[in-house]
Coordinates of C-alpha atoms in Angstrom, one line a residue:
X1 CA 0.8 -73.4 -22.5
X2 CA -0.3 -77.7 -22.2
X3 CA 1.1 -80.3 -23.8
X4 CA -1.3 -81.0 -25.7
X5 CA -0.8 -77.2 -27.3
X6 CA 2.6 -76.6 -27.1
X7 CA 2.6 -80.3 -29.2
X8 CA 0.2 -79.7 -31.6
X9 CA 2.4 -76.3 -32.6
X10 CA 5.4 -78.6 -34.2
X11 CA 2.6 -81.6 -35.0
X12 CA 1.8 -78.1 -37.4
X13 CA 4.1 -76.6 -38.2
X14 CA 5.4 -79.1 -39.5
X15 CA 2.3 -80.3 -41.3
X16 CA 2.4 -76.2 -43.2
X17 CA 6.2 -76.6 -43.9
X18 CA 5.3 -79.6 -46.3
X19 CA 3.7 -77.7 -49.2
X20 CA 3.7 -80.8 -51.5
X21 CA 1.5 -82.9 -49.1
X22 CA -0.5 -79.9 -48.8
X23 CA -1.1 -80.2 -52.6
X24 CA -2.4 -83.1 -52.3
X25 CA -4.4 -83.0 -50.0
X26 CA -6.0 -79.7 -51.0
X27 CA -6.3 -81.8 -55.3
X28 CA -8.2 -84.3 -52.9
X29 CA -11.1 -81.6 -51.3
X30 CA -11.5 -80.1 -54.5
X31 CA -12.5 -83.2 -55.9
X32 CA -14.3 -83.9 -52.9
X33 CA -16.5 -80.9 -53.2
X34 CA -17.4 -81.5 -57.6
X35 CA -18.8 -84.9 -55.6
X36 CA -21.0 -83.2 -53.5
X37 CA -21.7 -80.1 -55.1
X38 CA -22.7 -82.1 -57.7
X39 CA -25.5 -84.9 -55.4
X40 CA -26.7 -81.6 -53.6
X41 CA -28.4 -80.7 -56.8
X42 CA -30.0 -83.6 -56.4
X43 CA -32.0 -82.8 -53.4
X44 CA -35.1 -80.4 -54.2
X45 CA -34.5 -78.2 -51.6
X46 CA -31.2 -78.7 -50.0
X47 CA -32.2 -76.0 -47.3
X48 CA -35.1 -77.2 -46.4
X49 CA -33.7 -80.8 -46.2
X50 CA -30.5 -79.6 -44.0
X51 CA -33.7 -77.5 -41.5
X52 CA -35.3 -80.5 -41.6
X53 CA -32.7 -82.7 -40.5
X54 CA -31.7 -80.0 -38.1
X55 CA -35.0 -80.5 -37.0
X56 CA -34.6 -84.0 -36.2
X57 CA -31.8 -84.3 -34.7
X58 CA -32.6 -81.4 -32.3
X59 CA -36.3 -83.7 -31.7
X60 CA -33.2 -86.1 -31.1
X61 CA -30.9 -84.4 -28.9
X62 CA -34.1 -82.7 -26.9
X63 CA -36.5 -86.3 -25.6
X64 CA -32.7 -88.4 -25.3
X65 CA -33.9 -90.1 -22.3
X66 CA -37.4 -91.2 -24.3
X67 CA -35.7 -92.4 -27.6
X68 CA -33.2 -94.3 -25.9
X69 CA -35.5 -96.6 -23.9
X70 CA -37.6 -97.0 -26.4
X71 CA -34.2 -97.7 -28.7
X72 CA -33.1 -100.9 -26.2
X73 CA -36.1 -102.0 -24.8
X74 CA -36.8 -103.3 -28.8
X75 CA -33.2 -104.5 -29.1
X76 CA -33.6 -106.3 -25.3
X77 CA -37.1 -107.9 -26.7
X78 CA -36.1 -110.3 -29.8
X79 CA -32.5 -111.0 -27.4
X80 CA -30.0 -108.3 -27.3
X81 CA -28.2 -107.6 -25.1
X82 CA -27.1 -103.8 -24.1
X83 CA -24.5 -102.3 -21.8
X84 CA -24.4 -98.3 -20.6
X85 CA -21.3 -96.6 -20.9
X86 CA -21.4 -94.1 -18.3
X87 CA -16.9 -93.3 -19.1
X88 CA -14.2 -95.0 -21.7
X89 CA -13.2 -96.9 -19.1
X90 CA -16.6 -98.8 -18.5
X91 CA -16.6 -99.7 -21.7
X92 CA -13.0 -100.9 -22.2
X93 CA -14.1 -102.8 -19.3
X94 CA -17.7 -104.5 -20.3
X95 CA -16.7 -105.4 -24.0
X96 CA -13.5 -106.9 -22.4
X97 CA -15.6 -109.7 -20.1
X98 CA -17.3 -110.1 -22.9
X99 CA -13.9 -110.5 -25.0
X100 CA -12.2 -112.8 -21.9
X101 CA -16.5 -114.7 -21.2
X102 CA -15.8 -116.0 -24.4
X103 CA -12.2 -116.9 -24.7
X104 CA -11.7 -115.3 -28.0
X105 CA -8.6 -115.2 -29.3
X106 CA -8.2 -112.6 -32.1
X107 CA -11.8 -109.6 -33.8
X108 CA -12.4 -108.3 -36.8
X109 CA -13.6 -104.7 -37.2
X110 CA -15.8 -102.5 -38.8
X111 CA -15.1 -98.3 -39.1
X112 CA -16.1 -97.0 -35.9
X113 CA -14.6 -93.3 -34.5
X114 CA -16.3 -94.5 -30.4
X115 CA -13.7 -97.4 -30.9
X116 CA -11.4 -95.2 -31.9
X117 CA -12.5 -92.6 -29.3
X118 CA -11.4 -95.0 -26.5
X119 CA -8.8 -96.4 -27.5
X120 CA -10.5 -99.9 -26.8
X121 CA -8.2 -101.9 -29.5
X122 CA -4.4 -100.7 -27.5
X123 CA -7.1 -102.5 -24.6
X124 CA -7.7 -105.6 -26.6
X125 CA -3.4 -105.6 -27.6
X126 CA -2.7 -105.7 -24.3
X127 CA -5.1 -108.0 -22.9
X128 CA -2.7 -110.9 -25.7
X129 CA -6.3 -110.5 -28.4
X130 CA -5.6 -109.8 -32.6
X131 CA -7.3 -106.9 -33.6
X132 CA -7.7 -106.8 -37.2
X133 CA -9.0 -104.0 -39.4
X134 CA -12.0 -104.8 -42.2
X135 CA -12.2 -101.2 -43.6
X136 CA -9.5 -100.1 -46.2
X137 CA -8.4 -97.3 -44.6
X138 CA -8.2 -97.9 -41.2
X139 CA -6.5 -101.2 -42.0
X140 CA -4.3 -99.8 -43.5
X141 CA -3.6 -96.8 -40.9
X142 CA -3.6 -99.4 -38.1
X143 CA -1.0 -101.4 -40.1
X144 CA 1.3 -98.0 -40.3
X145 CA 0.8 -98.0 -36.2
X146 CA -1.5 -95.1 -37.2
X147 CA -4.4 -93.2 -36.2
X148 CA -6.5 -92.6 -39.2
X149 CA -5.7 -88.6 -40.1
X150 CA -9.9 -88.2 -41.3
X151 CA -13.1 -89.8 -39.7
X152 CA -14.1 -90.5 -42.9
X153 CA -11.2 -91.0 -45.9
X154 CA -8.5 -92.3 -42.7
X155 CA -5.8 -92.7 -45.8
X156 CA -6.6 -89.4 -47.7
X157 CA -2.3 -88.2 -46.7
X158 CA -1.1 -91.5 -48.2
X159 CA -0.8 -92.4 -52.3
X160 CA -0.6 -95.4 -53.9
X161 CA 2.7 -95.8 -53.8
X162 CA 3.2 -95.0 -49.7
X163 CA 0.6 -98.1 -49.8
X164 CA 2.5 -100.5 -51.5
X165 CA 5.2 -99.8 -50.4
X166 CA 3.5 -100.1 -47.1
X167 CA 1.7 -103.8 -48.0
X168 CA 5.9 -104.9 -49.3
X169 CA 6.4 -104.4 -46.5
X170 CA 4.3 -105.2 -43.9
X171 CA 2.4 -108.5 -46.2
X172 CA 4.9 -109.8 -48.4
X173 CA 3.1 -108.3 -51.8
X174 CA 4.4 -107.1 -54.6
X175 CA 4.8 -104.0 -55.9
X176 CA 1.9 -101.9 -57.4
X177 CA 0.0 -99.1 -58.9
X178 CA -3.1 -100.2 -59.6
X179 CA -6.3 -99.5 -57.1
X180 CA -8.0 -102.3 -58.2
X181 CA -4.7 -104.5 -57.1
X182 CA -4.2 -102.8 -53.5
X183 CA -8.2 -103.6 -53.1
X184 CA -7.8 -107.3 -53.4
X185 CA -4.2 -107.4 -52.3
X186 CA -6.3 -106.2 -48.6
X187 CA -8.9 -108.6 -49.5
X188 CA -7.3 -111.7 -49.7
X189 CA -5.8 -110.9 -46.5
X190 CA -8.1 -110.0 -45.0
X191 CA -11.1 -112.7 -45.8
X192 CA -8.8 -114.8 -43.7
X193 CA -9.7 -112.9 -40.4
X194 CA -12.8 -112.8 -41.2
X195 CA -13.1 -117.5 -40.6
X196 CA -10.9 -117.4 -38.1
X197 CA -12.8 -114.2 -35.8
X198 CA -14.1 -115.2 -32.6
X199 CA -15.8 -111.7 -32.2
X200 CA -17.0 -109.1 -34.0
X201 CA -16.7 -105.0 -33.2
X202 CA -18.6 -102.4 -34.9
X203 CA -19.4 -98.8 -35.3
X204 CA -22.6 -98.1 -35.9
X205 CA -23.9 -94.2 -37.8
X206 CA -27.7 -94.2 -36.7
X207 CA -29.9 -96.5 -33.9
X208 CA -33.0 -95.7 -35.0
X209 CA -35.7 -96.0 -31.6
X210 CA -38.8 -97.3 -33.3
X211 CA -37.5 -99.8 -34.8
X212 CA -35.2 -100.3 -31.9
X213 CA -32.8 -101.1 -35.1
X214 CA -29.1 -100.6 -35.4
X215 CA -27.7 -98.8 -39.0
X216 CA -24.6 -99.1 -40.8
X217 CA -23.4 -97.0 -43.6
X218 CA -19.9 -98.1 -45.4
X219 CA -18.7 -98.5 -48.7
X220 CA -17.3 -102.2 -49.0
X221 CA -19.9 -104.6 -47.4
X222 CA -17.1 -105.1 -44.4
X223 CA -18.7 -103.6 -41.5
X224 CA -21.5 -106.7 -43.0
X225 CA -18.7 -109.7 -42.9
X226 CA -17.9 -107.7 -39.6
X227 CA -21.0 -108.5 -38.2
X228 CA -22.4 -111.4 -39.4
X229 CA -19.1 -114.6 -40.1
X230 CA -18.4 -114.1 -35.8
X231 CA -20.5 -116.1 -33.6
X232 CA -20.1 -112.6 -31.3
X233 CA -21.0 -109.4 -31.7
X234 CA -20.2 -106.3 -29.8
X235 CA -22.0 -102.9 -31.4
X236 CA -20.9 -99.7 -29.3
X237 CA -22.1 -97.1 -30.1
X238 CA -22.9 -93.2 -29.1
X239 CA -26.1 -92.4 -27.3
X240 CA -26.3 -88.7 -29.7
X241 CA -26.9 -91.5 -32.5
X242 CA -30.4 -91.5 -31.9
X243 CA -32.7 -91.2 -34.8
X244 CA -36.6 -91.3 -34.2
X245 CA -38.3 -92.9 -36.5
X246 CA -37.0 -95.5 -39.2
X247 CA -39.2 -93.7 -42.0
X248 CA -35.9 -90.5 -40.8
X249 CA -33.5 -92.9 -42.8
X250 CA -34.5 -91.6 -46.0
X251 CA -32.8 -88.1 -45.0
X252 CA -29.8 -89.3 -43.7
X253 CA -28.6 -91.6 -45.9
X254 CA -28.7 -89.8 -49.0
X255 CA -27.5 -86.8 -46.8
X256 CA -24.9 -88.5 -45.1
X257 CA -23.3 -90.3 -48.7
X258 CA -23.4 -86.2 -50.0
X259 CA -21.8 -84.9 -47.5
X260 CA -19.1 -88.0 -45.9
X261 CA -18.6 -88.9 -49.1
X262 CA -19.4 -87.3 -52.1
X263 CA -22.2 -90.0 -53.0
X264 CA -25.5 -89.8 -54.0
X265 CA -25.9 -92.8 -52.2
X266 CA -23.1 -94.8 -50.1
X267 CA -22.8 -98.6 -51.4
X268 CA -24.2 -100.3 -48.6
X269 CA -27.0 -99.9 -45.8
X270 CA -27.9 -102.3 -43.6
X271 CA -30.6 -102.6 -40.4
X272 CA -29.0 -104.6 -37.7
X273 CA -32.4 -105.7 -35.5
X274 CA -30.7 -108.6 -32.9
X275 CA -29.1 -111.7 -33.6
X276 CA -29.5 -114.7 -35.2
X277 CA -32.6 -115.8 -34.6
X278 CA -34.7 -119.4 -34.7
X279 CA -35.2 -120.5 -38.1
X280 CA -32.0 -117.9 -39.1
X281 CA -29.2 -118.8 -41.1
X282 CA -26.5 -116.3 -40.4
X283 CA -25.8 -113.7 -38.1
X284 CA -24.3 -113.9 -34.9
X285 CA -25.3 -115.7 -31.7
X286 CA -25.5 -113.5 -29.6
X287 CA -25.0 -109.5 -29.8
X288 CA -24.4 -107.0 -27.2
X289 CA -25.2 -103.6 -27.4
X290 CA -22.6 -100.6 -25.8
X291 CA -24.2 -97.5 -25.4
X292 CA -21.7 -94.4 -24.3
X293 CA -21.9 -91.4 -22.4
X294 CA -18.7 -91.3 -22.3
X295 CA -19.0 -86.6 -21.3
X296 CA -21.2 -86.4 -23.6
X297 CA -24.4 -86.1 -21.1
X298 CA -22.0 -83.2 -19.8
X299 CA -22.3 -81.5 -23.5
X300 CA -27.0 -82.1 -23.1
X301 CA -26.8 -80.2 -20.3
X302 CA -24.9 -76.8 -21.9
X303 CA -28.3 -75.6 -23.5
X304 CA -25.6 -73.3 -25.7
X305 CA -23.3 -75.9 -27.5
X306 CA -26.3 -79.2 -27.4
X307 CA -26.5 -78.8 -31.0
X308 CA -22.7 -80.4 -31.1
X309 CA -24.9 -83.6 -30.0
X310 CA -26.4 -83.5 -33.6
X311 CA -23.6 -84.2 -35.7
X312 CA -23.9 -86.8 -38.1
X313 CA -20.0 -87.0 -37.9
X314 CA -20.0 -86.4 -42.6
X315 CA -16.6 -84.8 -42.4
X316 CA -18.1 -82.6 -44.4
X317 CA -16.6 -79.2 -41.6
X318 CA -13.7 -80.9 -42.0
X319 CA -12.9 -80.6 -45.8
X320 CA -13.7 -77.4 -46.2
X321 CA -11.9 -76.2 -43.2
X322 CA -8.5 -73.5 -44.1
X323 CA -7.5 -75.0 -41.1
X324 CA -7.8 -78.7 -41.2
X325 CA -6.2 -78.3 -45.0
X326 CA -3.0 -76.9 -44.3
X327 CA -2.5 -79.1 -40.4
X328 CA -3.8 -82.2 -41.7
X329 CA -5.8 -84.6 -39.0
X330 CA -2.5 -85.8 -37.2
X331 CA -1.6 -82.6 -35.6
X332 CA -5.0 -81.9 -33.9
X333 CA -3.5 -85.2 -31.5
X334 CA -7.1 -86.4 -30.9
X335 CA -10.2 -88.4 -32.2
X336 CA -12.1 -85.5 -33.7
X337 CA -10.1 -83.3 -35.9
X338 CA -12.3 -80.4 -37.8
X339 CA -14.1 -77.9 -36.7
X340 CA -16.7 -80.3 -34.8
X341 CA -13.3 -82.3 -33.0
X342 CA -11.8 -78.1 -32.6
X343 CA -16.0 -78.0 -30.4
X344 CA -16.4 -81.5 -28.6
X345 CA -12.7 -81.7 -27.7
X346 CA -12.9 -80.1 -24.7
X347 CA -15.8 -81.5 -23.5
X348 CA -15.1 -84.4 -24.0
X349 CA -11.2 -83.8 -22.6
X350 CA -10.8 -80.8 -20.4
X351 CA -11.3 -77.6 -21.3
X352 CA -7.3 -76.1 -20.1
X353 CA -6.2 -79.0 -22.5
X354 CA -7.7 -78.7 -25.1
X355 CA -8.6 -74.8 -25.5
X356 CA -6.4 -74.3 -28.1
X357 CA -7.9 -75.9 -30.8
X358 CA -10.3 -73.6 -30.3
X359 CA -8.0 -71.5 -31.6
X360 CA -6.8 -72.8 -34.5
X361 CA -9.6 -71.7 -36.7
X362 CA -9.7 -69.0 -39.4
X363 CA -13.4 -68.2 -37.8
X364 CA -15.1 -68.4 -41.4
X365 CA -18.4 -69.2 -41.0
X366 CA -17.6 -72.5 -43.9
X367 CA -17.7 -75.1 -41.5
X368 CA -21.3 -73.7 -39.6
X369 CA -22.7 -72.8 -43.7
X370 CA -22.4 -76.5 -44.4
X371 CA -23.4 -78.4 -41.6
X372 CA -26.3 -80.6 -43.1
X373 CA -27.4 -80.2 -39.4
X374 CA -27.0 -77.2 -39.6
X375 CA -24.3 -76.5 -36.4
X376 CA -22.7 -73.3 -35.2
X377 CA -20.0 -74.6 -35.8
X378 CA -18.4 -71.6 -35.6
X379 CA -19.3 -69.6 -32.9
X380 CA -19.3 -72.5 -31.0
X381 CA -15.6 -72.1 -31.2
X382 CA -16.1 -69.1 -30.1
X383 CA -17.9 -69.9 -26.8
X384 CA -15.2 -72.3 -26.0
X385 CA -12.7 -69.5 -26.1
X386 CA -14.3 -66.7 -24.0
X387 CA -14.6 -70.7 -21.6
X388 CA -12.1 -71.7 -21.0
X389 CA -11.0 -67.3 -20.4
X390 CA -13.9 -67.5 -17.8
X391 CA -12.6 -70.8 -15.8
X392 CA -8.5 -69.1 -16.0
X393 CA -8.2 -66.2 -17.2
X394 CA -4.2 -66.0 -18.7
X395 CA -2.7 -62.8 -17.4
X396 CA -1.0 -61.8 -20.8
X397 CA -4.0 -61.4 -22.5
X398 CA -6.0 -59.7 -20.0
X399 CA -3.1 -57.2 -19.2
X400 CA -3.9 -56.6 -23.5
X401 CA -7.0 -56.2 -23.7
X402 CA -7.0 -53.8 -20.5
X403 CA -4.3 -51.9 -23.2
X404 CA -6.3 -52.3 -26.1
X405 CA -9.5 -51.6 -24.5
X406 CA -7.8 -48.1 -23.2
X407 CA -6.6 -47.2 -26.6
X408 CA -9.8 -47.6 -28.2
X409 CA -12.1 -45.8 -25.4
X410 CA -10.0 -43.3 -25.2
X411 CA -10.0 -40.4 -28.7
X412 CA -6.3 -38.8 -27.8
X413 CA -3.8 -42.0 -27.0
X414 CA -5.8 -44.4 -30.1
X415 CA -4.1 -40.6 -32.4
X416 CA -1.2 -41.0 -30.2
X417 CA -0.2 -45.1 -31.1
X418 CA -0.8 -44.0 -35.2
X419 CA 1.1 -41.8 -34.7
X420 CA 3.7 -44.0 -33.3
X421 CA 2.7 -47.4 -34.7
X422 CA 3.4 -44.9 -38.4
X423 CA 7.4 -43.2 -36.7
X424 CA 8.2 -47.0 -35.1
X425 CA 7.5 -49.9 -38.1
X426 CA 10.4 -49.0 -40.2
X427 CA 12.8 -50.1 -36.8
X428 CA 10.5 -53.1 -36.6
X429 CA 13.1 -55.1 -38.6
X430 CA 15.8 -55.3 -36.8
X431 CA 13.6 -57.0 -34.3
X432 CA 11.0 -58.9 -36.9
X433 CA 11.2 -62.5 -35.3
X434 CA 13.0 -62.2 -32.4
X435 CA 11.9 -63.2 -29.3
X436 CA 11.6 -59.6 -28.6
X437 CA 8.6 -58.8 -31.4
X438 CA 5.6 -58.5 -30.3
X439 CA 4.0 -59.7 -33.1
X440 CA 6.3 -63.0 -33.4
X441 CA 3.8 -65.6 -34.1
X442 CA 2.1 -63.9 -36.8
X443 CA 6.0 -62.4 -38.5
X444 CA 8.0 -65.6 -38.1
X445 CA 6.6 -66.8 -41.9
X446 CA 4.6 -63.1 -42.8
X447 CA 5.3 -59.8 -43.8
X448 CA 3.3 -57.0 -41.0
X449 CA 0.7 -54.6 -43.5
X450 CA 2.8 -50.7 -43.7
X451 CA 0.7 -48.9 -41.8
X452 CA -1.6 -46.3 -43.7
X453 CA 0.3 -43.1 -44.2
X454 CA -2.9 -41.2 -42.9
X455 CA -6.2 -42.5 -41.1
X456 CA -10.1 -42.8 -43.4
X457 CA -11.1 -40.2 -40.9
X458 CA -7.8 -37.5 -41.6
X459 CA -8.2 -38.0 -44.9
X460 CA -12.3 -37.8 -44.9
X461 CA -11.4 -34.1 -42.5
X462 CA -9.2 -32.7 -45.5
X463 CA -11.5 -32.8 -47.7
X464 CA -14.4 -31.3 -45.2

C-alpha cells in the first residue's frame, strides 16, 4: 500500500469517527442543495443547458491548440506577457522570476486552485516573500496553516466559534459569533495588504479565446482589488479553462453560480483584457498570464477520459458524493478532492500512488448525474481502477478474482460454496474483525448480513 493510500485510510477513518462534524457538513450541503435546485428551476431547460455546455467544452478541449493560440494573440496585442509552463516547477520558476525582477516583498492573492496545485505559496514564502490570501475562506485556512477543505468553500468545515477563536489568537480581535463582524475583522486586515502589495496573483474561471479576455467570478470583490491595486498582476490559468466565444459566458456564468454556490449569479463577474492602457485610470501597469499544462495534455491524449478537462471547478460533484460527505476534503490529501479529484489526480500525480482514490467511491453515479458539463465521472473511476490493475496487477487481488471466477462458472462448486457458507457463518463470530477475518475491512464496523436459508433458485425449484 502506498504512503498516500495509508494516509488516506487514517485520515478518512478519523473523519468518519467524528459524527458531529459529519452532521455539520451534511446540514451545510443539504442547505446548498435546496438553493441549487431553486436556481436550476430558473433555466428554461436544465438538461438542455447541460447538453449545450458539454458541447461547448467538447469543442474547446478538442480544438485546444486553435483556441489557445487565438487567446494568446489577443492578449499579447494589448501588452500582456504570456508564459507557457509545462510543469508545476516551470510555473513556479516563471512566477518567482517575475517577482524577483520586480523586487517584490509582499504579494496579495485571490483564490486560485492552480496555485494550490503547484504549491505556489510554499515556493514564494521560501523566497522570503509575504503572501496573503484575500478570499475570506482561503484567508482563514491560511491562518490555520491548512489546505482548502473544498474547492469552492475552503473553510466549510469550520464553525463561527472556531473562526472567532482563530481571529482572537492570530489577529488579536475581540470574540464574536456574528458573521458580519467576523467578515469586517478580516476586511480591516486585508485592506491594508492590498494597498501595500507589490504583486497581485489571481486564478481564472474562464479564458475567452475570441475576446482574449480572462473571466473571474467571485462573491467578495477581493479578486477585483487583487487585480487592480498592485502595479504587477500575475494570472495562473490551467489551459483547459478555454471557452471559444465571449457569448458562451451567458450560459457558463449562471451555470457556475447555480452549481457552485446555489446562486442565480455570482456577485462579481469581471473580464480582464490587458494591463492599464494609455489614458486609463486604474489597473496593473504590467500583466503576466501563465498558462499551465502540468499533465493536462497527457489527459487530453486519453480519448477515454478527455472529457475530465471539461470541468469548470464548480464543486457540485463533491457536494453530492456520499464519500466526500463522510470523509471530508482533507482526507483526500490532494488539491482536487471528491469525484473529479479522484478522476484527475492519478493523471496529475501518478496512477499507482493515487489509484486508491478511485476506490473511494460507492459508484452510485450521483456525481455524473449532477455534473453540469456531463463528465462521465463514475465510469472514469472504474477506468482508473482497470488501468491501475492492468499496469501493475496485485497478486492477492488477481488470486481472489480467479477463485471467484472459478466458483461462479462451475454450478456444482457454487452450490457447494453456498452450503459451506451457511454452515460456517455461525463460526465467523470467532474471528470477526481480527486479522484472520477475510472480510475484516467490512466487519470492523458492520455486521455481515446472514445468508438466506435457501437460494431463490432452490425456492423456485420446490414450487414448480
